[in-house]
CSV table of C-alpha atoms in Angstrom, one decimal:
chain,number,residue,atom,x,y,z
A,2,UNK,CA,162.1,-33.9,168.0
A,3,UNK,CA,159.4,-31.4,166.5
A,4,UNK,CA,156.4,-32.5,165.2
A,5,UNK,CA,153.3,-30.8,163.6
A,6,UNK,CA,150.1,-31.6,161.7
A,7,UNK,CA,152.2,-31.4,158.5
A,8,UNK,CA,154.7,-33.9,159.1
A,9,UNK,CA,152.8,-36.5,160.6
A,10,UNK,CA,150.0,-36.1,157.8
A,11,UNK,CA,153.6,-36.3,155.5
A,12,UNK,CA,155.0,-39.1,157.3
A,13,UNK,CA,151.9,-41.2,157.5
A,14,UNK,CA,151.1,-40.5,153.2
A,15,UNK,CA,154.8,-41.4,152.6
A,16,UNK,CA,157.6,-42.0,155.3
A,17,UNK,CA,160.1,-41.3,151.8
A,18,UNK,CA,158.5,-38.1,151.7
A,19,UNK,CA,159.3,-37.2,155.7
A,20,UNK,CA,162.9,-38.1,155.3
A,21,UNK,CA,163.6,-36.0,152.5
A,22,UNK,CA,161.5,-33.1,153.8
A,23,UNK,CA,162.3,-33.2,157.5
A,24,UNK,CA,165.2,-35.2,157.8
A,25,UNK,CA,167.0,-33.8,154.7
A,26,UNK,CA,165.5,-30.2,154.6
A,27,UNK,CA,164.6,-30.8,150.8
A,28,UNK,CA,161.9,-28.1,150.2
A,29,UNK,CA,159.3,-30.3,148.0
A,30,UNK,CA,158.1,-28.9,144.5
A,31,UNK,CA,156.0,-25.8,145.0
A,32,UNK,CA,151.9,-26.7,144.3
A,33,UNK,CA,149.1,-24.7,143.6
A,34,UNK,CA,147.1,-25.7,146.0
A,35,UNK,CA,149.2,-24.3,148.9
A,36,UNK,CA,150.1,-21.2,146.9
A,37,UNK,CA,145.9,-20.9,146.7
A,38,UNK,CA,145.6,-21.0,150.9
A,39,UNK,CA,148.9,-19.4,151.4
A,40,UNK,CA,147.6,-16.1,149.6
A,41,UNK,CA,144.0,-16.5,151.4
A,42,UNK,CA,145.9,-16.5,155.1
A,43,UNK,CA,148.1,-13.9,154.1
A,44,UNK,CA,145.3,-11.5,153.1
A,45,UNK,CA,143.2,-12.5,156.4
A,46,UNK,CA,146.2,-11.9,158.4
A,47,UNK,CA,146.4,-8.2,157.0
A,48,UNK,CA,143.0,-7.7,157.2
A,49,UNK,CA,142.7,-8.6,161.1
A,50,UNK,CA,145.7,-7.1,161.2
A,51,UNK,CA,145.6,-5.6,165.1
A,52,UNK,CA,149.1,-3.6,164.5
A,53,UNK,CA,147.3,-1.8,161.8
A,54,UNK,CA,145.6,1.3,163.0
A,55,UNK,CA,141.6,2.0,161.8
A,56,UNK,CA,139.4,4.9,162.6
A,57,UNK,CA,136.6,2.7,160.5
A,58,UNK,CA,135.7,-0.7,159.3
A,59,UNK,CA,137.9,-1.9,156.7
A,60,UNK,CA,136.4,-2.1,153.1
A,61,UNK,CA,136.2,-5.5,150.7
A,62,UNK,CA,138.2,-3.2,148.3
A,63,UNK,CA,141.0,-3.3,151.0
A,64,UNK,CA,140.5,-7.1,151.5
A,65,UNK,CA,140.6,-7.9,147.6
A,66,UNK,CA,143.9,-5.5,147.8
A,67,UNK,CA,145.5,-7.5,150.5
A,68,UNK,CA,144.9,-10.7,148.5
A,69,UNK,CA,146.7,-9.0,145.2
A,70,UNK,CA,149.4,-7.9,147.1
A,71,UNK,CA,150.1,-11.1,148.8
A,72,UNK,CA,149.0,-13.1,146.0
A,73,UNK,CA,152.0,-16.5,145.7
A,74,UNK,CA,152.2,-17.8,142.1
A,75,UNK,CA,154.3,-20.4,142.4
A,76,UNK,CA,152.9,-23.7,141.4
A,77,UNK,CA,150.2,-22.9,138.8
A,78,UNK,CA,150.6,-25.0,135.9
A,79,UNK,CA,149.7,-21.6,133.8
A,80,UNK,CA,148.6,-18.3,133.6
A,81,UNK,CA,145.0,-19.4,133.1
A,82,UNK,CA,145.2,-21.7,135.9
A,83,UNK,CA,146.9,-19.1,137.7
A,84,UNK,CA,143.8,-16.8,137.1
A,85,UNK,CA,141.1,-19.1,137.4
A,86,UNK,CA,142.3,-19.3,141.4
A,87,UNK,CA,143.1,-15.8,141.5
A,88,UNK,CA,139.1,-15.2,141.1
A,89,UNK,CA,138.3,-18.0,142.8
A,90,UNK,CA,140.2,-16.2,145.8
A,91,UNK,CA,138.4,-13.3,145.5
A,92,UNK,CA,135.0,-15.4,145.2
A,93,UNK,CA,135.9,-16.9,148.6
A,94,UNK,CA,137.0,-13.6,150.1
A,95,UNK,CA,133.8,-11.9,149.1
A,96,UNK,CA,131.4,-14.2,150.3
A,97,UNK,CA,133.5,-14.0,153.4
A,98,UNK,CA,133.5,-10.4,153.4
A,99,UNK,CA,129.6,-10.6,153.0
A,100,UNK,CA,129.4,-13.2,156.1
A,101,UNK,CA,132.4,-11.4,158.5
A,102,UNK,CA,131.8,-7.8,158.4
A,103,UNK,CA,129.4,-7.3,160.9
A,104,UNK,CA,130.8,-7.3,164.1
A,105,UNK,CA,134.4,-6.9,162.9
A,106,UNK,CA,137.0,-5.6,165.1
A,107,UNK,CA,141.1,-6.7,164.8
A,108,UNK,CA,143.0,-9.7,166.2
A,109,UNK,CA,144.2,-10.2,169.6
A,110,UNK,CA,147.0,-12.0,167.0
A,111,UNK,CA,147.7,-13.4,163.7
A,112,UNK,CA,149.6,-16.2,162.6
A,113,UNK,CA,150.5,-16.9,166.1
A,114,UNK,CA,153.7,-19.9,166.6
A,115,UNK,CA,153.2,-21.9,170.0
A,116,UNK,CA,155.6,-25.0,170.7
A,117,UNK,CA,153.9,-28.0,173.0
A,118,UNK,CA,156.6,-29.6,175.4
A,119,UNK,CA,156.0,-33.5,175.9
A,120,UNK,CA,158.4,-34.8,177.2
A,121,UNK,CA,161.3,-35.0,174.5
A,122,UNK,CA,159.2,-33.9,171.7
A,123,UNK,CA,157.8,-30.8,171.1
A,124,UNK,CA,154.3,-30.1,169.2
A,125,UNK,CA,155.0,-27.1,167.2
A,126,UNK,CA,152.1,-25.2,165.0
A,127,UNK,CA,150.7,-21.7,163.8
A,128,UNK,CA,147.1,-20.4,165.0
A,129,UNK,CA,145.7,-18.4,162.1
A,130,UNK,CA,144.1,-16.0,164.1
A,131,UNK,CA,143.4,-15.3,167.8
A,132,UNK,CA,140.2,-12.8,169.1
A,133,UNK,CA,139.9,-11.6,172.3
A,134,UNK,CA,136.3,-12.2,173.9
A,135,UNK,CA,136.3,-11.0,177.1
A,136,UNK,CA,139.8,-10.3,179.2
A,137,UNK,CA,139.8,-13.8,180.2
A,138,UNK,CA,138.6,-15.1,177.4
A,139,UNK,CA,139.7,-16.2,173.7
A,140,UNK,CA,138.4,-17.8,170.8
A,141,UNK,CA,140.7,-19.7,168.4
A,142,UNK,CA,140.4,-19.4,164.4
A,143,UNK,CA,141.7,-21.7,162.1
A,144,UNK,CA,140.8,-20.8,158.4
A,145,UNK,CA,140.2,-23.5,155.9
A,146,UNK,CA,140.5,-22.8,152.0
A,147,UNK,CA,141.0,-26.5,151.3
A,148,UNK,CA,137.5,-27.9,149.1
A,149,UNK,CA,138.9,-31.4,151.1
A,150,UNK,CA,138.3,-31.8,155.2
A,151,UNK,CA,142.1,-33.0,156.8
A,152,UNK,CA,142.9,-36.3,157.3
A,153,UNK,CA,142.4,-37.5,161.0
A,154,UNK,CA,145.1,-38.5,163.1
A,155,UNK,CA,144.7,-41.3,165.1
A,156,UNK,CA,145.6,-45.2,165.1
């Protein structure tokens, strides 16, 4: 059995919704609100990008190109809503542009898989983005773009 922060959160909202997703491998209805993150991540992930060679610091020009590029549509109810998170995005990624620059330097990695072993169920999950401190040493990223804090497991 695998398990992750996404299907527990989906099997404690709606058990229903677990069975079809994870039991029954029915991909749910595309939504705008995890095309919106989706496209943030996968502009971070180029931008920290440590198989991507730099003599100098990247710009916010390359950033806001990343986002374009990566940009997911799917799930926008129309263009204009489409848009409205499209500059939204860029809002977001130029205030973190603003707030990140200084000091940058690539990922140790970026969108990094682990699995968990306990017992006969495995924990499975992605880490956004990994940075190397000091050769023993790493720090752990985990990017938000949600306006909502997650739901905490527990009893």
């Amino acid at each position: 059995m695998y398990l992750s922060y996404s299907s527990i959160t989906t099997y404690r909202e709606c058990s229903y919704r677990y069975y079809l997703q994870y039991i029954k491998k029915i991909p749910p209805k595309p939504k705008s609100f995890f095309s919106f993150g989706a496209s943030l991540h996968k502009a971070l992930e180029k931008f920290y990008s440590p198989e991507i060679k730099r003599e100098k610091l990247p710009s916010l020009l390359e950033l806001l190109t990343h986002l374009k590029e990566g940009w997911i549509s799917e799930g926008y109810s129309s263009p204009q809503e489409e848009e409205k998170a499209l500059e939204e995005s860029r809002e977001i990624l130029r205030e973190f542009y603003r707030r990140h620059i200084i000091g940058w330097g690539p990922a140790f990695q970026v969108e990094f898989d682990f699995k968990v072993r306990l017992d006969e169920t495995s924990i499975v999950g992605k880490i956004d983005r990994i940075d190397k401190i000091t050769p023993y040493e790493f720090e752990i990223i985990d990017y938000k773009s949600s306006r909502e804090f997650p739901p905490v497991l527990g009893p």
